[in-house]
Coordinates of C-alpha atoms in Angstrom, one line a residue:
M1 CA 48.5 72.3 103.4
D2 CA 45.4 74.2 102.9
D3 CA 43.7 70.8 104.1
P4 CA 41.4 72.2 107.1
D5 CA 41.7 68.4 108.0
S6 CA 45.4 68.1 108.2
L7 CA 46.4 70.9 109.6
L8 CA 43.6 70.1 113.0
T9 CA 45.8 66.6 113.2
L10 CA 48.8 68.1 113.4
V11 CA 47.7 70.7 116.2
L12 CA 46.0 67.6 117.7
I13 CA 50.3 66.0 117.8
A14 CA 51.1 68.9 118.8
I15 CA 48.7 69.2 122.0
I16 CA 49.2 65.3 122.9
V17 CA 53.6 66.1 122.7
L18 CA 53.3 69.4 124.9
I19 CA 51.0 67.1 127.0
V20 CA 53.2 63.6 127.1
T21 CA 56.2 65.9 127.7
R22 CA 54.9 67.6 130.2
Y23 CA 53.5 64.8 132.4
D24 CA 56.7 63.5 131.5
S25 CA 58.9 66.2 133.2
R26 CA 56.7 66.7 136.9
R27 CA 57.4 62.0 136.9
A28 CA 60.9 63.0 136.8
N29 CA 60.8 65.9 138.7
I30 CA 58.9 64.3 141.3
S31 CA 61.0 60.9 141.4
S32 CA 64.0 64.2 141.8
L33 CA 61.9 65.0 145.2
E34 CA 61.7 61.4 146.4
Y35 CA 65.8 61.0 146.0
K36 CA 65.8 64.0 147.5
V37 CA 64.1 63.2 149.8
Y38 CA 65.9 59.7 151.2
S39 CA 69.1 61.6 150.7
C40 CA 68.5 64.4 153.5
V41 CA 66.9 61.9 155.3
N42 CA 70.3 59.7 155.4
L43 CA 72.5 63.5 155.9
E44 CA 70.0 63.5 159.1
R45 CA 71.3 60.0 159.8
T46 CA 74.9 60.5 159.7
R47 CA 74.5 63.2 161.7
M48 CA 73.1 60.9 164.2
G49 CA 76.4 58.9 163.6
L50 CA 74.0 55.8 162.6
S51 CA 74.2 54.2 158.8
A52 CA 72.1 55.3 156.2
L53 CA 69.4 53.6 155.3
E54 CA 68.7 51.2 151.6
L55 CA 66.2 52.7 149.3
N56 CA 63.3 50.2 148.7
D57 CA 62.4 50.7 145.5
A58 CA 58.9 47.9 146.3
M59 CA 58.6 50.1 149.0
S60 CA 59.1 53.0 148.2
D61 CA 55.8 52.3 145.6
V62 CA 54.0 51.7 149.0
A63 CA 54.5 55.0 150.1
R64 CA 53.9 56.9 146.5
K65 CA 50.6 55.5 146.3
H66 CA 49.5 56.0 150.0
S67 CA 51.1 59.9 148.7
R68 CA 48.7 59.5 145.5
D69 CA 45.6 58.3 147.5
M70 CA 45.5 61.5 149.8
A71 CA 46.4 63.1 147.2
H72 CA 44.0 62.5 145.1
R73 CA 40.6 61.7 147.8
S74 CA 42.1 65.0 149.5
Y75 CA 42.6 63.8 152.7
F76 CA 46.2 63.8 155.6
S77 CA 46.5 60.1 157.9
H78 CA 48.4 57.4 158.9
K79 CA 45.4 55.3 158.2
N80 CA 44.0 55.6 154.4
L81 CA 40.5 56.0 154.2
T82 CA 39.4 52.8 154.1
G83 CA 41.3 52.2 157.6
E84 CA 44.7 51.0 156.6
S85 CA 47.9 51.3 158.0
H86 CA 51.5 51.5 156.6
S87 CA 52.0 48.1 157.6
E88 CA 49.3 46.8 156.2
R89 CA 49.7 48.5 153.7
L90 CA 53.0 46.4 152.8
E91 CA 51.8 43.5 154.2
G92 CA 49.7 43.1 150.7
E93 CA 52.1 44.3 148.5
D94 CA 54.3 41.2 150.2
I95 CA 56.1 43.7 151.9
H96 CA 56.6 41.2 155.0
V97 CA 57.3 43.1 158.6
E98 CA 58.4 41.3 161.0
G99 CA 59.8 43.4 164.2
V100 CA 59.2 47.1 163.8
S101 CA 58.1 49.5 160.9
A102 CA 57.0 52.9 160.8
E103 CA 55.6 55.7 158.7
N104 CA 56.1 59.5 158.4
I105 CA 54.2 61.4 156.0
A106 CA 54.4 65.6 155.2
K107 CA 52.1 67.7 153.2
Y108 CA 53.4 71.6 151.5
S109 CA 52.5 73.3 149.5
I110 CA 54.8 74.8 147.0
V111 CA 53.3 78.5 146.5
S112 CA 52.4 81.2 149.5
S113 CA 49.2 81.6 149.3
I114 CA 46.6 85.1 149.5
T115 CA 44.1 83.3 152.7
Q116 CA 47.4 81.9 155.3
P117 CA 50.6 83.2 153.9
D118 CA 51.2 82.7 157.0
N119 CA 50.6 78.9 157.4
I120 CA 52.2 78.4 153.5
K121 CA 56.2 79.1 152.1
S122 CA 57.0 79.5 148.7
Y123 CA 60.1 77.0 148.1
R124 CA 61.9 77.6 144.5
S125 CA 64.0 75.0 145.1
L126 CA 62.8 70.9 144.8
D127 CA 66.1 71.0 146.8
E128 CA 65.1 73.2 149.5
L129 CA 61.4 71.7 149.2
A130 CA 62.7 68.0 149.9
K131 CA 65.3 70.1 153.0
A132 CA 61.6 71.9 154.1
V133 CA 59.6 68.0 154.9
V134 CA 63.0 66.6 156.5
S135 CA 63.4 69.4 158.2
G136 CA 59.7 69.5 159.5
W137 CA 60.0 65.6 160.2
M138 CA 63.3 66.3 162.0
H139 CA 61.0 68.9 164.8
S140 CA 59.4 66.5 165.4
T141 CA 59.3 64.0 168.5
G142 CA 57.8 60.8 166.6
H143 CA 59.3 61.7 163.6
R144 CA 62.3 62.2 164.0
K145 CA 62.4 58.6 166.3
N146 CA 61.6 57.3 162.9
I147 CA 64.4 59.1 161.3
G148 CA 66.5 58.1 164.3
N149 CA 65.6 54.6 164.9
A150 CA 68.9 52.2 165.0
D151 CA 66.7 49.3 164.2
F152 CA 65.8 50.5 160.7
R153 CA 67.8 49.3 158.0
N154 CA 65.3 49.9 155.1
T155 CA 63.2 52.4 153.6
G156 CA 60.2 53.6 150.3
I157 CA 59.8 57.2 150.0
G158 CA 56.1 58.1 147.8
V159 CA 55.7 62.3 146.4
S160 CA 52.5 62.9 145.1
L161 CA 50.8 65.9 143.3
G162 CA 47.4 66.9 144.8
L163 CA 45.3 68.0 142.0
D164 CA 45.7 71.7 143.1
G165 CA 49.3 71.3 141.2
E166 CA 50.5 73.4 144.3
T167 CA 50.9 70.9 147.4
Y168 CA 53.1 67.8 148.0
Y169 CA 52.3 64.7 149.9
F170 CA 54.8 63.0 151.1
T171 CA 55.2 58.8 153.0
Q172 CA 58.3 57.3 154.8
V173 CA 58.1 53.9 154.9
F174 CA 60.7 52.6 157.2
T175 CA 61.6 48.1 158.3
G176 CA 64.2 46.8 159.8
G177 CA 66.8 44.7 158.8

């Protein structure tokens, strides 16, 4: 292995493997976090005497795209930067909304902040983070109303990590039967 080109090639391959592995691990963590939020929401619905929501992959894709858009374009709103609401984003992906629909969003940082230590908490696990998100929703009248709406049957949940590598953006969409 005295050839510098061979050594450089091996180093580049090692770096690529490391990047791909880290990306796959982060993506797996995001999927796990989405499912944990889904489970926590259904636990709250069960406590309310309601049936569990069915997780819809196409709706989750819409939610995930909105979370990613907020994370990458640095905003936090139910409407995207072109003014589309959740129902317009669902319709745009051929998910026809008849009757009621709604959306919950949240933004949580996973680390402490030196500049705002009272506003940001440190979460030790994805379980803790998922529970904090749903607890936050349950302590908000509008979000709690969405979770507890008996007319909702389907949901999609999408999470994206912000460009800072510390802030997670959450979107949950709901539709009826």
